[in-house]
Amino acid sequence: MDTPLEGREYAQMEQALFIDLIRSAPSGADLVITPDSWDGLPALFGERLTTVVAGNSEEWVVALTPQNRNFLVAQALEDEVYGKFVHFYIVAAGKEIVSSYDHMACLILDPNFPDYRRIVAEYAPLGDIIG
């Protein structure tokens, strides 16, 4: 019987998953972060981050350009920035292909996400990855 991941091992796998998602997202995708996340994100992200109003709510959006992907990976490695997001989504062609809730406690991955099977299998020890 497998034992659940704990402590640093869990954190390292969560970090690797976030980086994998950012690197694997299709060209033209956006990272959408809910503004109930850490209020220092706009200053940290600078002009990489735009604010979009959708209905009665606001969202923070980072286009996943090669430069922004490199920035996000560096921030994930240096400061575990993904842990500062309450909820985040990766959107491509107007569709959510990754939905992450409560600081990555639950992640829903669209079966059409690039390398879907490998990601689900590799990160299964984290638990709540729903395909």
PDB file of N, CA and C in Angstrom, residues 35-91:
ATOM      1  N   PRO A  35      -8.449  37.202  -8.030  1.00  0.00           N
ATOM      2  CA  PRO A  35      -7.870  38.314  -7.281  1.00  0.00           C
ATOM      3  C   PRO A  35      -7.985  38.187  -5.757  1.00  0.00           C
ATOM      4  N   ASP A  36      -8.573  37.102  -5.265  1.00  0.00           N
ATOM      5  CA  ASP A  36      -8.553  36.858  -3.823  1.00  0.00           C
ATOM      6  C   ASP A  36      -7.230  36.202  -3.418  1.00  0.00           C
ATOM      7  N   SER A  37      -6.328  36.077  -4.396  1.00  0.00           N
ATOM      8  CA  SER A  37      -4.979  35.557  -4.154  1.00  0.00           C
ATOM      9  C   SER A  37      -4.135  36.641  -3.483  1.00  0.00           C
ATOM     10  N   TRP A  38      -2.871  36.332  -3.245  1.00  0.00           N
ATOM     11  CA  TRP A  38      -1.963  37.265  -2.571  1.00  0.00           C
ATOM     12  C   TRP A  38      -1.989  38.623  -3.264  1.00  0.00           C
ATOM     13  N   ASP A  39      -2.210  39.676  -2.496  1.00  0.00           N
ATOM     14  CA  ASP A  39      -2.351  41.017  -3.086  1.00  0.00           C
ATOM     15  C   ASP A  39      -1.028  41.602  -3.581  1.00  0.00           C
ATOM     16  N   GLY A  40       0.079  40.925  -3.353  1.00  0.00           N
ATOM     17  CA  GLY A  40       1.362  41.373  -3.870  1.00  0.00           C
ATOM     18  C   GLY A  40       1.646  40.890  -5.295  1.00  0.00           C
ATOM     19  N   LEU A  41       0.766  40.040  -5.837  1.00  0.00           N
ATOM     20  CA  LEU A  41       0.998  39.519  -7.184  1.00  0.00           C
ATOM     21  C   LEU A  41       1.074  40.599  -8.262  1.00  0.00           C
ATOM     22  N   PRO A  42       0.183  41.598  -8.264  1.00  0.00           N
ATOM     23  CA  PRO A  42       0.303  42.618  -9.312  1.00  0.00           C
ATOM     24  C   PRO A  42       1.662  43.314  -9.310  1.00  0.00           C
ATOM     25  N   ALA A  43       2.198  43.610  -8.151  1.00  0.00           N
ATOM     26  CA  ALA A  43       3.514  44.255  -8.091  1.00  0.00           C
ATOM     27  C   ALA A  43       4.609  43.291  -8.540  1.00  0.00           C
ATOM     28  N   LEU A  44       4.527  42.038  -8.124  1.00  0.00           N
ATOM     29  CA  LEU A  44       5.523  41.036  -8.514  1.00  0.00           C
ATOM     30  C   LEU A  44       5.501  40.781 -10.016  1.00  0.00           C
ATOM     31  N   PHE A  45       4.323  40.646 -10.576  1.00  0.00           N
ATOM     32  CA  PHE A  45       4.188  40.320 -11.991  1.00  0.00           C
ATOM     33  C   PHE A  45       4.343  41.533 -12.896  1.00  0.00           C
ATOM     34  N   GLY A  46       4.102  42.720 -12.370  1.00  0.00           N
ATOM     35  CA  GLY A  46       4.261  43.939 -13.165  1.00  0.00           C
ATOM     36  C   GLY A  46       3.389  43.925 -14.405  1.00  0.00           C
ATOM     37  N   GLU A  47       3.975  44.346 -15.528  1.00  0.00           N
ATOM     38  CA  GLU A  47       3.188  44.450 -16.762  1.00  0.00           C
ATOM     39  C   GLU A  47       2.863  43.097 -17.381  1.00  0.00           C
ATOM     40  N   ARG A  48       3.376  42.027 -16.827  1.00  0.00           N
ATOM     41  CA  ARG A  48       3.012  40.686 -17.308  1.00  0.00           C
ATOM     42  C   ARG A  48       1.551  40.383 -16.999  1.00  0.00           C
ATOM     43  N   LEU A  49       1.033  41.032 -15.966  1.00  0.00           N
ATOM     44  CA  LEU A  49      -0.310  40.756 -15.479  1.00  0.00           C
ATOM     45  C   LEU A  49      -1.270  41.835 -15.955  1.00  0.00           C
ATOM     46  N   THR A  50      -2.396  41.412 -16.487  1.00  0.00           N
ATOM     47  CA  THR A  50      -3.447  42.357 -16.846  1.00  0.00           C
ATOM     48  C   THR A  50      -4.679  42.018 -16.023  1.00  0.00           C
ATOM     49  N   THR A  51      -5.489  43.014 -15.768  1.00  0.00           N
ATOM     50  CA  THR A  51      -6.734  42.823 -15.039  1.00  0.00           C
ATOM     51  C   THR A  51      -7.869  42.818 -16.046  1.00  0.00           C
ATOM     52  N   VAL A  52      -8.689  41.789 -15.976  1.00  0.00           N
ATOM     53  CA  VAL A  52      -9.817  41.641 -16.893  1.00  0.00           C
ATOM     54  C   VAL A  52     -11.085  41.590 -16.061  1.00  0.00           C
ATOM     55  N   VAL A  53     -12.068  42.373 -16.459  1.00  0.00           N
ATOM     56  CA  VAL A  53     -13.363  42.353 -15.777  1.00  0.00           C
ATOM     57  C   VAL A  53     -14.286  41.434 -16.561  1.00  0.00           C
ATOM     58  N   ALA A  54     -14.817  40.447 -15.867  1.00  0.00           N
ATOM     59  CA  ALA A  54     -15.754  39.494 -16.469  1.00  0.00           C
ATOM     60  C   ALA A  54     -17.034  39.504 -15.643  1.00  0.00           C
ATOM     61  N   GLY A  55     -18.082  40.105 -16.184  1.00  0.00           N
ATOM     62  CA  GLY A  55     -19.330  40.219 -15.432  1.00  0.00           C
ATOM     63  C   GLY A  55     -19.126  41.135 -14.239  1.00  0.00           C
ATOM     64  N   ASN A  56     -19.413  40.617 -13.058  1.00  0.00           N
ATOM     65  CA  ASN A  56     -19.249  41.393 -11.831  1.00  0.00           C
ATOM     66  C   ASN A  56     -17.936  41.109 -11.124  1.00  0.00           C
ATOM     67  N   SER A  57     -17.083  40.329 -11.759  1.00  0.00           N
ATOM     68  CA  SER A  57     -15.831  39.990 -11.092  1.00  0.00           C
ATOM     69  C   SER A  57     -14.638  40.379 -11.952  1.00  0.00           C
ATOM     70  N   GLU A  58     -13.521  40.352 -11.307  1.00  0.00           N
ATOM     71  CA  GLU A  58     -12.257  40.741 -11.919  1.00  0.00           C
ATOM     72  C   GLU A  58     -11.329  39.533 -11.850  1.00  0.00           C
ATOM     73  N   GLU A  59     -10.492  39.385 -12.852  1.00  0.00           N
ATOM     74  CA  GLU A  59      -9.507  38.306 -12.845  1.00  0.00           C
ATOM     75  C   GLU A  59      -8.165  38.873 -13.278  1.00  0.00           C
ATOM     76  N   TRP A  60      -7.110  38.232 -12.812  1.00  0.00           N
ATOM     77  CA  TRP A  60      -5.765  38.603 -13.225  1.00  0.00           C
ATOM     78  C   TRP A  60      -5.329  37.608 -14.293  1.00  0.00           C
ATOM     79  N   VAL A  61      -4.803  38.104 -15.386  1.00  0.00           N
ATOM     80  CA  VAL A  61      -4.450  37.248 -16.506  1.00  0.00           C
ATOM     81  C   VAL A  61      -2.984  37.459 -16.890  1.00  0.00           C
ATOM     82  N   VAL A  62      -2.287  36.338 -17.087  1.00  0.00           N
ATOM     83  CA  VAL A  62      -0.908  36.350 -17.570  1.00  0.00           C
ATOM     84  C   VAL A  62      -0.882  35.521 -18.851  1.00  0.00           C
ATOM     85  N   ALA A  63      -0.568  36.168 -19.971  1.00  0.00           N
ATOM     86  CA  ALA A  63      -0.431  35.436 -21.233  1.00  0.00           C
ATOM     87  C   ALA A  63       0.773  34.506 -21.117  1.00  0.00           C
ATOM     88  N   LEU A  64       0.615  33.263 -21.545  1.00  0.00           N
ATOM     89  CA  LEU A  64       1.710  32.297 -21.434  1.00  0.00           C
ATOM     90  C   LEU A  64       2.627  32.373 -22.657  1.00  0.00           C
ATOM     91  N   THR A  65       3.269  33.515 -22.777  1.00  0.00           N
ATOM     92  CA  THR A  65       4.292  33.706 -23.792  1.00  0.00           C
ATOM     93  C   THR A  65       5.553  32.981 -23.319  1.00  0.00           C
ATOM     94  N   PRO A  66       6.504  32.734 -24.207  1.00  0.00           N
ATOM     95  CA  PRO A  66       7.748  32.086 -23.746  1.00  0.00           C
ATOM     96  C   PRO A  66       8.416  32.847 -22.590  1.00  0.00           C
ATOM     97  N   GLN A  67       8.454  34.171 -22.668  1.00  0.00           N
ATOM     98  CA  GLN A  67       9.079  34.962 -21.602  1.00  0.00           C
ATOM     99  C   GLN A  67       8.305  34.834 -20.290  1.00  0.00           C
ATOM    100  N   ASN A  68       6.976  34.877 -20.363  1.00  0.00           N
ATOM    101  CA  ASN A  68       6.166  34.761 -19.148  1.00  0.00           C
ATOM    102  C   ASN A  68       6.236  33.361 -18.560  1.00  0.00           C
ATOM    103  N   ARG A  69       6.320  32.366 -19.411  1.00  0.00           N
ATOM    104  CA  ARG A  69       6.486  30.992 -18.901  1.00  0.00           C
ATOM    105  C   ARG A  69       7.801  30.886 -18.123  1.00  0.00           C
ATOM    106  N   ASN A  70       8.872  31.433 -18.686  1.00  0.00           N
ATOM    107  CA  ASN A  70      10.169  31.404 -17.993  1.00  0.00           C
ATOM    108  C   ASN A  70      10.090  32.138 -16.663  1.00  0.00           C
ATOM    109  N   PHE A  71       9.419  33.281 -16.639  1.00  0.00           N
ATOM    110  CA  PHE A  71       9.239  34.046 -15.403  1.00  0.00           C
ATOM    111  C   PHE A  71       8.470  33.219 -14.376  1.00  0.00           C
ATOM    112  N   LEU A  72       7.364  32.599 -14.792  1.00  0.00           N
ATOM    113  CA  LEU A  72       6.547  31.808 -13.866  1.00  0.00           C
ATOM    114  C   LEU A  72       7.317  30.603 -13.324  1.00  0.00           C
ATOM    115  N   VAL A  73       8.081  29.944 -14.176  1.00  0.00           N
ATOM    116  CA  VAL A  73       8.891  28.811 -13.727  1.00  0.00           C
ATOM    117  C   VAL A  73       9.926  29.287 -12.713  1.00  0.00           C
ATOM    118  N   ALA A  74      10.595  30.397 -13.009  1.00  0.00           N
ATOM    119  CA  ALA A  74      11.592  30.940 -12.069  1.00  0.00           C
ATOM    120  C   ALA A  74      10.947  31.294 -10.737  1.00  0.00           C
ATOM    121  N   GLN A  75       9.765  31.903 -10.773  1.00  0.00           N
ATOM    122  CA  GLN A  75       9.070  32.266  -9.538  1.00  0.00           C
ATOM    123  C   GLN A  75       8.609  31.023  -8.772  1.00  0.00           C
ATOM    124  N   ALA A  76       8.232  29.992  -9.504  1.00  0.00           N
ATOM    125  CA  ALA A  76       7.831  28.738  -8.847  1.00  0.00           C
ATOM    126  C   ALA A  76       9.018  28.111  -8.127  1.00  0.00           C
ATOM    127  N   LEU A  77      10.185  28.166  -8.764  1.00  0.00           N
ATOM    128  CA  LEU A  77      11.387  27.574  -8.170  1.00  0.00           C
ATOM    129  C   LEU A  77      11.926  28.410  -7.016  1.00  0.00           C
ATOM    130  N   GLU A  78      11.876  29.722  -7.161  1.00  0.00           N
ATOM    131  CA  GLU A  78      12.442  30.612  -6.147  1.00  0.00           C
ATOM    132  C   GLU A  78      11.520  30.844  -4.957  1.00  0.00           C
ATOM    133  N   ASP A  79      10.213  30.958  -5.239  1.00  0.00           N
ATOM    134  CA  ASP A  79       9.313  31.445  -4.195  1.00  0.00           C
ATOM    135  C   ASP A  79       8.002  30.672  -4.098  1.00  0.00           C
ATOM    136  N   GLU A  80       7.878  29.541  -4.809  1.00  0.00           N
ATOM    137  CA  GLU A  80       6.640  28.762  -4.789  1.00  0.00           C
ATOM    138  C   GLU A  80       5.416  29.664  -4.993  1.00  0.00           C
ATOM    139  N   VAL A  81       5.492  30.509  -6.044  1.00  0.00           N
ATOM    140  CA  VAL A  81       4.463  31.515  -6.294  1.00  0.00           C
ATOM    141  C   VAL A  81       3.076  30.907  -6.447  1.00  0.00           C
ATOM    142  N   TYR A  82       2.969  29.711  -6.991  1.00  0.00           N
ATOM    143  CA  TYR A  82       1.676  29.043  -7.185  1.00  0.00           C
ATOM    144  C   TYR A  82       0.928  28.874  -5.863  1.00  0.00           C
ATOM    145  N   GLY A  83       1.640  28.795  -4.766  1.00  0.00           N
ATOM    146  CA  GLY A  83       1.009  28.699  -3.448  1.00  0.00           C
ATOM    147  C   GLY A  83       0.344  29.995  -3.007  1.00  0.00           C
ATOM    148  N   LYS A  84       0.622  31.064  -3.727  1.00  0.00           N
ATOM    149  CA  LYS A  84       0.016  32.366  -3.428  1.00  0.00           C
ATOM    150  C   LYS A  84      -1.267  32.587  -4.231  1.00  0.00           C
ATOM    151  N   PHE A  85      -1.597  31.623  -5.115  1.00  0.00           N
ATOM    152  CA  PHE A  85      -2.829  31.696  -5.893  1.00  0.00           C
ATOM    153  C   PHE A  85      -3.910  30.945  -5.130  1.00  0.00           C
ATOM    154  N   VAL A  86      -5.039  31.583  -4.860  1.00  0.00           N
ATOM    155  CA  VAL A  86      -6.149  30.852  -4.244  1.00  0.00           C
ATOM    156  C   VAL A  86      -6.724  29.884  -5.270  1.00  0.00           C
ATOM    157  N   HIS A  87      -7.104  30.406  -6.417  1.00  0.00           N
ATOM    158  CA  HIS A  87      -7.575  29.578  -7.527  1.00  0.00           C
ATOM    159  C   HIS A  87      -6.871  30.070  -8.785  1.00  0.00           C
ATOM    160  N   PHE A  88      -6.560  29.147  -9.687  1.00  0.00           N
ATOM    161  CA  PHE A  88      -6.042  29.568 -10.987  1.00  0.00           C
ATOM    162  C   PHE A  88      -6.565  28.637 -12.060  1.00  0.00           C
ATOM    163  N   TYR A  89      -6.553  29.146 -13.273  1.00  0.00           N
ATOM    164  CA  TYR A  89      -7.043  28.413 -14.430  1.00  0.00           C
ATOM    165  C   TYR A  89      -6.070  28.626 -15.577  1.00  0.00           C
ATOM    166  N   ILE A  90      -5.948  27.646 -16.429  1.00  0.00           N
ATOM    167  CA  ILE A  90      -5.255  27.843 -17.698  1.00  0.00           C
ATOM    168  C   ILE A  90      -6.337  27.741 -18.760  1.00  0.00           C
ATOM    169  N   VAL A  91      -6.414  28.781 -19.559  1.00  0.00           N
ATOM    170  CA  VAL A  91      -7.452  28.888 -20.578  1.00  0.00           C
ATOM    171  C   VAL A  91      -6.777  28.911 -21.943  1.00  0.00           C
TER     172      VAL A  91
END
